[in-house]
Coordinates of N, CA and C in Angstrom, one line a residue:
M1 N 38.9 105.8 31.1 CA 40.2 105.3 31.5 C 41.2 106.4 31.8
P2 N 41.3 107.5 30.9 CA 42.2 108.6 31.2 C 41.9 109.2 32.6
A3 N 40.6 109.2 33.0 CA 40.3 109.9 34.3 C 40.9 109.1 35.5
R4 N 41.2 107.8 35.4 CA 41.8 107.1 36.5 C 43.3 107.3 36.7
E5 N 43.9 107.8 35.7 CA 45.4 107.9 35.8 C 45.8 108.8 36.9
P6 N 45.3 110.0 37.0 CA 45.7 110.9 38.1 C 45.5 110.2 39.5
S7 N 44.4 109.5 39.6 CA 44.1 108.8 40.9 C 45.1 107.8 41.2
Q8 N 45.5 107.0 40.3 CA 46.5 105.9 40.5 C 47.9 106.6 40.8
S9 N 48.2 107.6 40.1 CA 49.5 108.3 40.4 C 49.5 108.9 41.8
L10 N 48.4 109.4 42.2 CA 48.3 109.9 43.5 C 48.4 108.8 44.6
L11 N 47.8 107.7 44.3 CA 47.9 106.6 45.2 C 49.3 106.1 45.3
S12 N 50.0 106.1 44.2 CA 51.4 105.6 44.1 C 52.3 106.5 45.0
K13 N 52.0 107.8 44.8 CA 52.8 108.8 45.6 C 52.5 108.6 47.1
L14 N 51.2 108.5 47.4 CA 50.9 108.3 48.8 C 51.5 107.0 49.4
G15 N 51.5 106.0 48.6 CA 52.2 104.7 49.0 C 53.7 104.9 49.2
L16 N 54.3 105.6 48.3 CA 55.7 105.9 48.4 C 56.0 106.7 49.7
I17 N 55.1 107.7 49.9 CA 55.3 108.5 51.1 C 55.2 107.7 52.4
R18 N 54.1 106.8 52.4 CA 54.0 105.9 53.6 C 55.2 105.0 53.8
L19 N 55.7 104.5 52.6 CA 56.8 103.6 52.7 C 58.0 104.3 53.3
V20 N 58.3 105.6 52.8 CA 59.4 106.3 53.3 C 59.2 106.7 54.7
G21 N 57.9 107.0 55.1 CA 57.7 107.3 56.5 C 57.9 106.1 57.4
V22 N 57.4 104.9 57.0 CA 57.7 103.7 57.8 C 59.1 103.4 57.9
G23 N 59.9 103.6 56.8 CA 61.3 103.4 56.8 C 62.0 104.3 57.7
A24 N 61.6 105.6 57.7 CA 62.2 106.6 58.6 C 61.9 106.2 60.1
L25 N 60.6 105.8 60.3 CA 60.3 105.4 61.7 C 61.1 104.2 62.1
V26 N 61.3 103.2 61.2 CA 62.1 102.1 61.6 C 63.5 102.5 61.9
I27 N 64.1 103.4 61.0 CA 65.4 103.9 61.3 C 65.5 104.6 62.6
I28 N 64.5 105.5 62.9 CA 64.5 106.2 64.1 C 64.4 105.3 65.3
A29 N 63.5 104.3 65.2 CA 63.3 103.3 66.2 C 64.6 102.5 66.5
G30 N 65.2 102.2 65.4 CA 66.5 101.4 65.5 C 67.6 102.2 66.2
L31 N 67.7 103.5 65.8 CA 68.6 104.4 66.4 C 68.3 104.6 67.9
G32 N 67.0 104.7 68.1 CA 66.6 104.9 69.5 C 66.9 103.7 70.4
T33 N 66.6 102.5 69.8 CA 66.9 101.2 70.5 C 68.4 101.1 70.7
A34 N 69.2 101.4 69.7 CA 70.7 101.3 69.8 C 71.2 102.2 70.9
T35 N 70.6 103.5 70.9 CA 71.0 104.4 71.9 C 70.6 104.0 73.3
A36 N 69.4 103.5 73.4 CA 68.9 103.0 74.7 C 69.7 101.8 75.2
Y37 N 70.1 100.9 74.3 CA 70.9 99.8 74.6 C 72.3 100.2 75.1
S38 N 72.9 101.2 74.4 CA 74.2 101.7 74.8 C 74.1 102.4 76.1
V39 N 73.1 103.2 76.4 CA 72.9 103.8 77.7 C 72.7 102.8 78.8
A40 N 71.9 101.8 78.5 CA 71.6 100.8 79.6 C 72.9 100.0 79.8
R41 N 73.6 99.7 78.8 CA 74.9 98.9 79.0 C 75.9 99.8 79.7
S42 N 76.0 101.1 79.4 CA 76.9 101.9 80.1 C 76.5 102.0 81.6
Q43 N 75.2 102.1 81.9 CA 74.7 102.1 83.3 C 75.1 100.8 84.0
L44 N 75.0 99.7 83.3 CA 75.4 98.4 83.9 C 76.9 98.4 84.2
A45 N 77.7 98.9 83.2 CA 79.1 99.0 83.4 C 79.4 99.9 84.6
A46 N 78.7 101.0 84.7 CA 79.0 101.9 85.8 C 78.6 101.2 87.2
S47 N 77.6 100.4 87.1 CA 77.2 99.6 88.3 C 78.3 98.7 88.8
V48 N 78.9 98.0 87.7 CA 79.9 97.1 88.0 C 81.1 97.8 88.6
Y49 N 81.5 99.0 88.0 CA 82.6 99.7 88.5 C 82.3 100.2 90.0
L50 N 81.1 100.7 90.2 CA 80.8 101.2 91.5 C 80.9 100.1 92.6
E51 N 80.3 98.9 92.2 CA 80.3 97.8 93.1 C 81.8 97.3 93.4
R52 N 82.6 97.3 92.3 CA 84.0 97.0 92.5 C 84.8 98.0 93.3
L53 N 84.5 99.3 93.1 CA 85.2 100.3 93.9 C 84.8 100.2 95.4
E54 N 83.6 99.9 95.6 CA 83.2 99.7 97.0 C 83.9 98.5 97.6
A55 N 84.0 97.4 96.8 CA 84.7 96.2 97.3 C 86.1 96.5 97.5
L56 N 86.7 97.2 96.6 CA 88.2 97.6 96.7 C 88.4 98.4 98.0
A57 N 87.5 99.3 98.3 CA 87.6 100.1 99.5 C 87.6 99.2 100.7
R58 N 86.7 98.2 100.7 CA 86.7 97.3 101.9 C 87.9 96.5 101.9
D59 N 88.3 95.9 100.7 CA 89.5 95.1 100.7 C 90.8 95.8 101.1
Y60 N 91.0 97.0 100.7 CA 92.2 97.7 101.0 C 92.2 98.2 102.4
E61 N 91.1 98.4 103.0 CA 91.0 98.7 104.4 C 91.5 97.5 105.2
S62 N 91.0 96.3 104.7 CA 91.4 95.1 105.4 C 92.9 94.9 105.2
L63 N 93.4 95.2 103.9 CA 94.8 95.0 103.6 C 95.6 95.9 104.5
R64 N 95.2 97.2 104.7 CA 95.9 98.1 105.5 C 96.0 97.6 107.0
S65 N 94.9 97.0 107.5 CA 95.0 96.5 108.8 C 95.9 95.3 108.9
E66 N 95.8 94.4 107.9 CA 96.7 93.2 107.9 C 98.2 93.6 107.7
Y67 N 98.4 94.6 106.9 CA 99.8 95.1 106.7 C 100.4 95.6 108.0
N68 N 99.6 96.4 108.7 CA 100.0 96.9 110.0 C 100.3 95.8 111.0
T69 N 99.5 94.7 110.9 CA 99.7 93.6 111.8 C 101.0 92.9 111.3
A70 N 101.2 92.8 110.0 CA 102.4 92.1 109.5 C 103.7 92.7 109.9
V71 N 103.7 94.1 109.9 CA 105.0 94.8 110.1 C 105.2 95.0 111.6
R72 N 104.2 94.8 112.4 CA 104.3 95.1 113.9 C 105.2 94.0 114.5
R73 N 106.3 94.4 115.0 CA 107.3 93.4 115.6 C 107.0 93.1 117.0
T74 N 107.1 91.8 117.4 CA 106.9 91.3 118.7 C 108.2 90.7 119.2
A75 N 108.7 91.1 120.3 CA 109.9 90.5 120.9 C 109.5 89.1 121.5
V76 N 110.3 88.1 121.0 CA 110.0 86.8 121.4 C 111.1 86.2 122.3
T77 N 112.3 86.7 122.1 CA 113.5 86.2 122.8 C 114.5 87.3 122.9
E78 N 115.3 87.2 124.0 CA 116.4 88.1 124.2 C 117.7 87.3 124.3
L79 N 118.7 87.7 123.6 CA 120.0 87.1 123.7 C 120.9 88.1 124.5
L80 N 121.4 87.6 125.6 CA 122.2 88.5 126.5 C 123.6 88.1 126.4
V81 N 124.4 89.1 125.9 CA 125.9 88.8 125.6 C 126.7 89.6 126.6
S82 N 127.7 88.9 127.2 CA 128.7 89.6 128.0 C 130.0 89.0 127.7
G83 N 130.8 89.7 126.8 CA 132.1 89.1 126.4 C 131.9 87.9 125.6
D84 N 132.4 86.7 126.1 CA 132.3 85.5 125.3 C 131.2 84.6 125.9
R85 N 130.3 85.2 126.7 CA 129.2 84.4 127.3 C 127.9 84.8 126.7
L86 N 127.1 83.8 126.4 CA 125.8 84.0 125.8 C 124.7 83.4 126.6
S87 N 123.7 84.1 126.9 CA 122.5 83.5 127.6 C 121.2 83.8 126.8
V88 N 120.2 83.0 127.0 CA 118.9 83.2 126.3 C 117.9 83.6 127.4
H89 N 117.2 84.7 127.1 CA 116.2 85.1 128.1 C 114.8 85.0 127.4
L90 N 113.9 84.3 127.9 CA 112.7 84.0 127.2 C 111.5 84.0 128.2
R91 N 110.3 84.0 127.6 CA 109.1 83.9 128.4 C 108.5 82.5 128.3
T92 N 108.1 82.0 129.4 CA 107.5 80.6 129.4 C 106.0 80.7 129.3
A93 N 105.3 79.5 129.1 CA 103.9 79.4 128.9 C 103.1 80.0 130.1
D94 N 103.6 79.9 131.3 CA 102.9 80.4 132.4 C 103.1 81.9 132.7
G95 N 103.8 82.6 131.7 CA 104.0 84.0 131.9 C 105.2 84.4 132.6
Q96 N 106.0 83.4 133.1 CA 107.2 83.8 133.7 C 108.4 83.9 132.7
T97 N 109.4 84.6 133.1 CA 110.6 84.7 132.3 C 111.8 83.9 133.0
K98 N 112.6 83.3 132.1 CA 113.8 82.6 132.7 C 115.0 82.9 131.8
T99 N 116.1 82.7 132.4 CA 117.4 82.9 131.6 C 118.2 81.6 131.6
M100 N 118.6 81.2 130.4 CA 119.4 80.0 130.3 C 120.7 80.3 129.7
A101 N 121.8 79.8 130.4 CA 123.2 80.0 129.9 C 123.4 79.0 128.7
T102 N 124.2 79.4 127.8 CA 124.6 78.5 126.7 C 126.1 78.3 126.6
P103 N 126.5 77.2 126.0 CA 128.0 77.0 125.9 C 128.6 77.7 124.7
F104 N 127.9 78.5 124.0 CA 128.4 79.0 122.7 C 129.0 80.4 122.8
D105 N 130.0 80.6 122.0 CA 130.7 81.9 121.9 C 130.0 82.8 121.0
P106 N 129.4 83.9 121.5 CA 128.6 84.8 120.6 C 129.4 85.5 119.6
R107 N 130.8 85.5 119.6 CA 131.6 86.2 118.7 C 131.6 85.5 117.3
G108 N 131.2 84.2 117.3 CA 131.0 83.5 116.1 C 129.5 83.7 115.7
E109 N 129.1 83.0 114.6 CA 127.7 83.1 114.2 C 126.8 82.2 115.1
I110 N 125.8 82.9 115.6 CA 124.8 82.2 116.5 C 123.5 82.0 115.8
Y111 N 123.0 80.8 115.8 CA 121.7 80.5 115.2 C 120.6 80.3 116.2
V112 N 119.5 81.0 116.0 CA 118.3 80.8 116.8 C 117.3 80.1 115.9
D113 N 116.8 79.0 116.4 CA 116.0 78.1 115.5 C 114.6 78.1 116.1
Y114 N 113.6 78.3 115.2 CA 112.2 78.2 115.6 C 111.4 77.2 114.7
A115 N 110.2 76.8 115.2 CA 109.4 76.0 114.4 C 108.0 76.6 114.4
V116 N 107.3 76.5 113.2 CA 105.9 77.0 113.1 C 105.0 75.8 113.2
V117 N 104.3 75.7 114.4 CA 103.4 74.6 114.7 C 102.1 75.2 115.2
D118 N 101.0 74.6 114.8 CA 99.7 75.1 115.2 C 99.5 76.6 115.0
G119 N 100.1 77.1 113.9 CA 99.9 78.5 113.6 C 100.7 79.5 114.5
R120 N 101.7 78.9 115.3 CA 102.5 79.8 116.2 C 103.9 79.5 116.0
L121 N 104.7 80.5 116.4 CA 106.2 80.4 116.3 C 106.8 80.0 117.6
W122 N 107.4 78.8 117.7 CA 107.9 78.2 118.9 C 109.4 78.3 118.9
L123 N 110.0 78.8 119.9 CA 111.5 78.8 120.1 C 111.9 77.3 120.3
R124 N 112.8 76.8 119.5 CA 113.1 75.4 119.5 C 114.5 75.2 120.1
R125 N 115.6 75.8 119.5 CA 116.9 75.5 119.9 C 117.9 76.6 119.5
I126 N 119.1 76.6 120.0 CA 120.1 77.6 119.7 C 121.5 76.8 119.5
F127 N 122.3 77.3 118.5 CA 123.6 76.6 118.3 C 124.5 77.6 117.5
D128 N 125.8 77.3 117.4 CA 126.7 78.2 116.7 C 127.1 77.5 115.3
A129 N 128.0 78.3 114.6 CA 128.3 77.8 113.3 C 129.1 76.5 113.3
D130 N 129.8 76.2 114.4 CA 130.6 75.0 114.5 C 129.8 73.8 115.0
T131 N 128.5 74.0 115.3 CA 127.6 72.9 115.9 C 126.5 72.6 114.9
P132 N 126.4 71.3 114.5 CA 125.3 70.9 113.7 C 124.0 71.1 114.4
P133 N 122.9 71.3 113.7 CA 121.5 71.4 114.3 C 121.2 70.2 115.3
S134 N 121.7 69.0 114.9 CA 121.4 67.9 115.8 C 122.1 68.0 117.1
G135 N 123.2 68.8 117.2 CA 123.9 69.0 118.5 C 123.5 70.3 119.2
A136 N 122.4 71.0 118.7 CA 122.1 72.3 119.2 C 121.6 72.1 120.7
M137 N 121.6 73.3 121.4 CA 121.0 73.3 122.7 C 119.5 73.5 122.6
V138 N 118.7 72.5 123.1 CA 117.3 72.6 123.0 C 116.7 73.5 124.0
I139 N 115.9 74.5 123.5 CA 115.3 75.5 124.4 C 114.0 75.0 124.9
D140 N 113.2 74.4 124.0 CA 111.8 73.9 124.4 C 111.8 72.4 124.1
P141 N 111.9 71.6 125.2 CA 112.0 70.1 125.0 C 110.8 69.5 124.2
A142 N 109.7 70.2 124.3 CA 108.5 69.7 123.6 C 108.7 69.7 122.0
F143 N 109.7 70.5 121.6 CA 110.0 70.5 120.1 C 111.4 70.0 119.8
E144 N 111.9 69.1 120.7 CA 113.2 68.6 120.4 C 113.2 67.8 119.1
T145 N 112.1 67.0 118.9 CA 111.8 66.3 117.7 C 110.4 66.8 117.2
I146 N 110.2 66.9 115.9 CA 108.9 67.4 115.4 C 108.5 66.4 114.3
D147 N 107.2 66.0 114.4 CA 106.7 65.1 113.4 C 106.1 65.9 112.3
W148 N 106.9 66.1 111.2 CA 106.6 67.0 110.1 C 105.5 66.4 109.3
S149 N 105.0 65.2 109.6 CA 103.9 64.7 108.8 C 102.5 65.2 109.4
Q150 N 102.6 65.9 110.6 CA 101.4 66.5 111.1 C 100.9 67.7 110.2
V151 N 99.6 67.8 110.1 CA 99.1 68.9 109.4 C 99.4 70.2 110.1
S152 N 99.5 70.2 111.4 CA 99.8 71.5 112.2 C 101.2 71.9 112.1
A153 N 102.2 71.0 111.7 CA 103.6 71.3 111.7 C 103.9 71.9 110.3
K154 N 104.2 73.1 110.2 CA 104.4 73.8 108.9 C 105.8 73.8 108.4
Y155 N 106.7 74.5 109.1 CA 108.1 74.6 108.7 C 108.9 75.2 109.8
G156 N 110.2 75.2 109.6 CA 111.1 75.8 110.6 C 111.7 77.1 110.1
K157 N 112.2 77.9 111.0 CA 112.8 79.2 110.7 C 114.1 79.4 111.5
A158 N 115.0 80.1 111.0 CA 116.2 80.4 111.7 C 116.8 81.8 111.4
I159 N 117.4 82.4 112.4 CA 118.0 83.7 112.2 C 119.4 83.6 112.9
Y160 N 120.4 84.2 112.3 CA 121.8 84.1 112.8 C 122.6 85.3 112.5
R161 N 123.6 85.5 113.3 CA 124.7 86.5 113.1 C 125.6 86.4 114.3
S162 N 126.8 87.1 114.2 CA 127.7 87.2 115.3 C 127.2 88.3 116.2
L163 N 127.5 88.2 117.5 CA 127.0 89.2 118.5 C 128.1 89.8 119.3
D164 N 127.9 91.1 119.7 CA 128.9 91.7 120.6 C 128.1 91.9 121.9
T165 N 128.8 92.4 122.9 CA 128.3 92.6 124.2 C 127.0 93.5 124.2
G166 N 126.0 93.1 124.9 CA 124.8 93.9 124.9 C 123.5 93.0 124.9
R167 N 122.4 93.6 124.7 CA 121.1 92.9 124.7 C 120.6 92.9 123.3
W168 N 120.3 91.7 122.8 CA 119.8 91.5 121.5 C 118.4 90.9 121.5
V169 N 117.5 91.5 120.8 CA 116.1 91.1 120.8 C 115.8 90.4 119.4
V170 N 115.3 89.2 119.5 CA 114.8 88.5 118.4 C 113.3 88.8 118.3
S171 N 112.9 89.3 117.1 CA 111.5 89.7 117.0 C 110.9 89.1 115.8
V172 N 109.6 89.1 115.7 CA 108.9 88.4 114.6 C 107.7 89.3 114.2
T173 N 107.5 89.4 112.9 CA 106.3 90.1 112.4 C 105.1 89.2 112.3
G174 N 104.0 89.7 111.9 CA 102.7 88.9 111.8 C 102.8 87.8 110.8
D175 N 103.7 88.0 109.7 CA 103.7 87.0 108.7 C 104.9 86.1 108.9
G176 N 105.6 86.1 110.1 CA 106.6 85.2 110.4 C 108.0 85.6 110.1
S177 N 108.2 86.8 109.6 CA 109.6 87.3 109.3 C 110.3 87.6 110.6
L178 N 111.5 87.1 110.6 CA 112.3 87.2 111.8 C 113.3 88.4 111.7
G179 N 113.5 89.1 112.9 CA 114.5 90.1 112.9 C 115.4 90.0 114.2
L180 N 116.6 90.6 114.1 CA 117.5 90.5 115.2 C 118.2 91.9 115.3
E181 N 118.0 92.6 116.5 CA 118.5 93.9 116.6 C 119.1 94.1 118.0
K182 N 120.1 94.9 118.1 CA 120.7 95.2 119.4 C 119.9 96.4 120.1
I183 N 119.6 96.3 121.3 CA 118.8 97.3 122.0 C 119.8 98.1 122.9
N184 N 119.6 99.4 122.7 CA 120.4 100.4 123.5 C 120.0 100.3 125.0
P185 N 120.9 100.4 125.9 CA 120.6 100.3 127.4 C 119.5 101.3 127.8
E186 N 119.5 102.5 127.2 CA 118.6 103.5 127.6 C 117.1 103.3 127.1
D187 N 117.0 102.3 126.2 CA 115.6 102.0 125.7 C 114.8 101.3 126.7
A188 N 113.5 101.6 126.7 CA 112.6 100.9 127.6 C 112.5 99.4 127.4
D189 N 112.2 98.7 128.4 CA 112.2 97.2 128.3 C 111.0 96.9 127.3
R190 N 111.3 95.9 126.5 CA 110.3 95.3 125.7 C 109.8 94.0 126.3
P191 N 108.5 93.9 126.5 CA 107.9 92.6 127.0 C 108.1 91.5 126.0
L192 N 108.4 90.3 126.5 CA 108.6 89.2 125.7 C 107.2 88.5 125.5
A193 N 106.9 88.0 124.3 CA 105.7 87.3 124.0 C 106.0 85.8 124.0
F194 N 105.0 85.0 124.2 CA 105.1 83.6 124.2 C 104.5 83.0 123.0
A195 N 105.2 82.3 122.1 CA 104.7 81.7 120.9 C 103.8 82.6 120.1
P196 N 104.3 83.6 119.5 CA 103.5 84.5 118.7 C 102.7 83.8 117.6
Q197 N 101.6 84.3 117.3 CA 100.8 83.8 116.2 C 101.3 84.2 114.8
I198 N 101.4 83.3 113.9 CA 101.8 83.5 112.5 C 100.6 83.5 111.6
R199 N 100.5 84.5 110.7 CA 99.4 84.6 109.8 C 99.8 84.5 108.4
D200 N 99.0 84.0 107.5 CA 99.2 84.0 106.0 C 98.4 85.2 105.5
F201 N 99.0 86.0 104.6 CA 98.3 87.1 104.0 C 98.1 86.9 102.5
E202 N 96.9 87.1 102.0 CA 96.5 86.8 100.6 C 96.7 88.1 99.8
T203 N 97.0 87.9 98.5 CA 97.1 89.0 97.6 C 95.7 89.4 97.1
I204 N 95.3 90.7 97.1 CA 94.0 91.1 96.6 C 94.1 91.3 95.1
E205 N 93.2 90.7 94.4 CA 93.2 90.8 92.9 C 91.8 91.2 92.5
E206 N 91.7 92.2 91.6 CA 90.5 92.6 91.0 C 90.5 92.6 89.5
Q207 N 89.5 92.0 88.9 CA 89.4 91.9 87.4 C 88.1 92.5 87.0
V208 N 88.1 93.9 86.8 CA 86.8 94.6 86.5 C 86.5 94.5 85.0
Q209 N 87.5 94.6 84.2 CA 87.3 94.7 82.7 C 86.6 93.5 82.2
D210 N 87.0 92.3 82.7 CA 86.4 91.1 82.3 C 84.9 91.0 82.5
R211 N 84.5 91.6 83.7 CA 83.1 91.6 84.0 C 82.3 92.6 83.1
I212 N 83.0 93.7 82.7 CA 82.4 94.7 81.8 C 82.2 94.0 80.4
D213 N 83.2 93.3 79.9 CA 83.2 92.7 78.6 C 82.1 91.7 78.5
R214 N 81.7 91.1 79.6 CA 80.7 90.0 79.5 C 79.3 90.5 79.7
I215 N 79.1 91.8 79.7 CA 77.7 92.3 79.8 C 77.0 92.1 78.4
G216 N 75.9 91.3 78.4 CA 75.3 91.0 77.1 C 73.9 91.6 77.0
W217 N 73.2 91.3 75.9 CA 71.9 91.9 75.6 C 70.8 91.5 76.7
R218 N 71.0 90.3 77.2 CA 70.0 89.8 78.2 C 70.1 90.6 79.5
D219 N 71.3 91.0 79.8 CA 71.5 91.9 81.0 C 70.9 93.2 80.8
V220 N 71.0 93.7 79.6 CA 70.4 95.0 79.3 C 68.9 94.9 79.3
V221 N 68.3 93.9 78.7 CA 66.9 93.7 78.7 C 66.4 93.6 80.2
R222 N 67.1 92.8 81.0 CA 66.7 92.7 82.4 C 66.7 94.1 83.1
R223 N 67.6 94.9 82.7 CA 67.7 96.2 83.3 C 66.5 97.1 82.9
W224 N 66.1 97.0 81.6 CA 65.0 97.7 81.1 C 63.7 97.4 81.8
F225 N 63.5 96.1 82.0 CA 62.2 95.6 82.5 C 62.2 95.3 84.0
S226 N 63.4 95.7 84.7 CA 63.4 95.4 86.1 C 62.6 96.4 86.9
A227 N 61.8 95.8 87.8 CA 61.0 96.7 88.7 C 61.8 97.1 89.9
P228 N 61.3 98.1 90.7 CA 62.0 98.4 92.0 C 62.1 97.2 92.9
G229 N 63.3 97.0 93.4 CA 63.5 95.8 94.3 C 64.1 94.7 93.5
S230 N 64.2 94.8 92.1 CA 64.8 93.8 91.4 C 66.3 93.8 91.6
S231 N 67.0 92.7 91.3 CA 68.5 92.6 91.5 C 69.2 93.3 90.4
V232 N 68.5 93.7 89.4 CA 69.2 94.4 88.3 C 68.7 95.9 88.3
R233 N 69.4 96.7 89.1 CA 69.0 98.1 89.2 C 70.3 98.8 89.5
A234 N 70.3 100.1 89.4 CA 71.5 100.9 89.6 C 72.1 100.6 91.0
G235 N 73.4 100.3 91.0 CA 74.1 100.1 92.2 C 74.1 98.6 92.6
A236 N 73.3 97.7 91.9 CA 73.3 96.3 92.2 C 74.2 95.6 91.2
E237 N 74.6 94.4 91.5 CA 75.5 93.7 90.6 C 74.7 93.0 89.6
P238 N 75.0 93.3 88.3 CA 74.2 92.6 87.2 C 74.5 91.2 87.1
E239 N 73.6 90.4 86.5 CA 73.8 89.0 86.3 C 74.5 88.8 85.0
I240 N 75.9 88.9 85.0 CA 76.6 88.9 83.8 C 76.6 87.5 83.1
D241 N 76.3 87.4 81.8 CA 76.3 86.2 81.1 C 77.7 85.6 81.0

């Protein structure tokens, strides 16, 4: 019996050593897994950021182009003032220009009224501060009355101010904002447009952090085991849970 004791002690020590070794391996494996998970998740987050940055570059290039369109002014009507006489100079649908005399005194406030129909700005009528819109001088008879129940009929716009002698240009931007400015005689002629197109511009919104926060363990596993050509690889958009 006494001869067995050293053997049992040795076995116990060996067992303890194995247990410690296994525990160390488990800890190392756990740390390795956690590190690999963290790295893979970071790579997925980087992929999301890269994809969003590329999308932002495209969107803001589009926004730049739209902004340039929005601020580009198009002359749609001229108001010609000589003393107390006011005339309207405009371009017709056939490309011709015509001048129409009005009964209004430009030294008071003059209103130029438009309607947005079928995505375009149509010159409708002109009147002064002492004249109700119903008594305005109709410029385009087709829009003397407008059926606002139509889907194509959006809204009306007006611009007004008092005018002195000279040439005044009513202009419009791509988003429908109206302007009225006096043109110096030495300036080159501005061609008049017929019924300029009006566009709606959308706000660009990006929510990257929400996509990052929703990266889960299944996305990481898919990244680990994804083969070349898989949808979950560097630079591709992850399937966020």
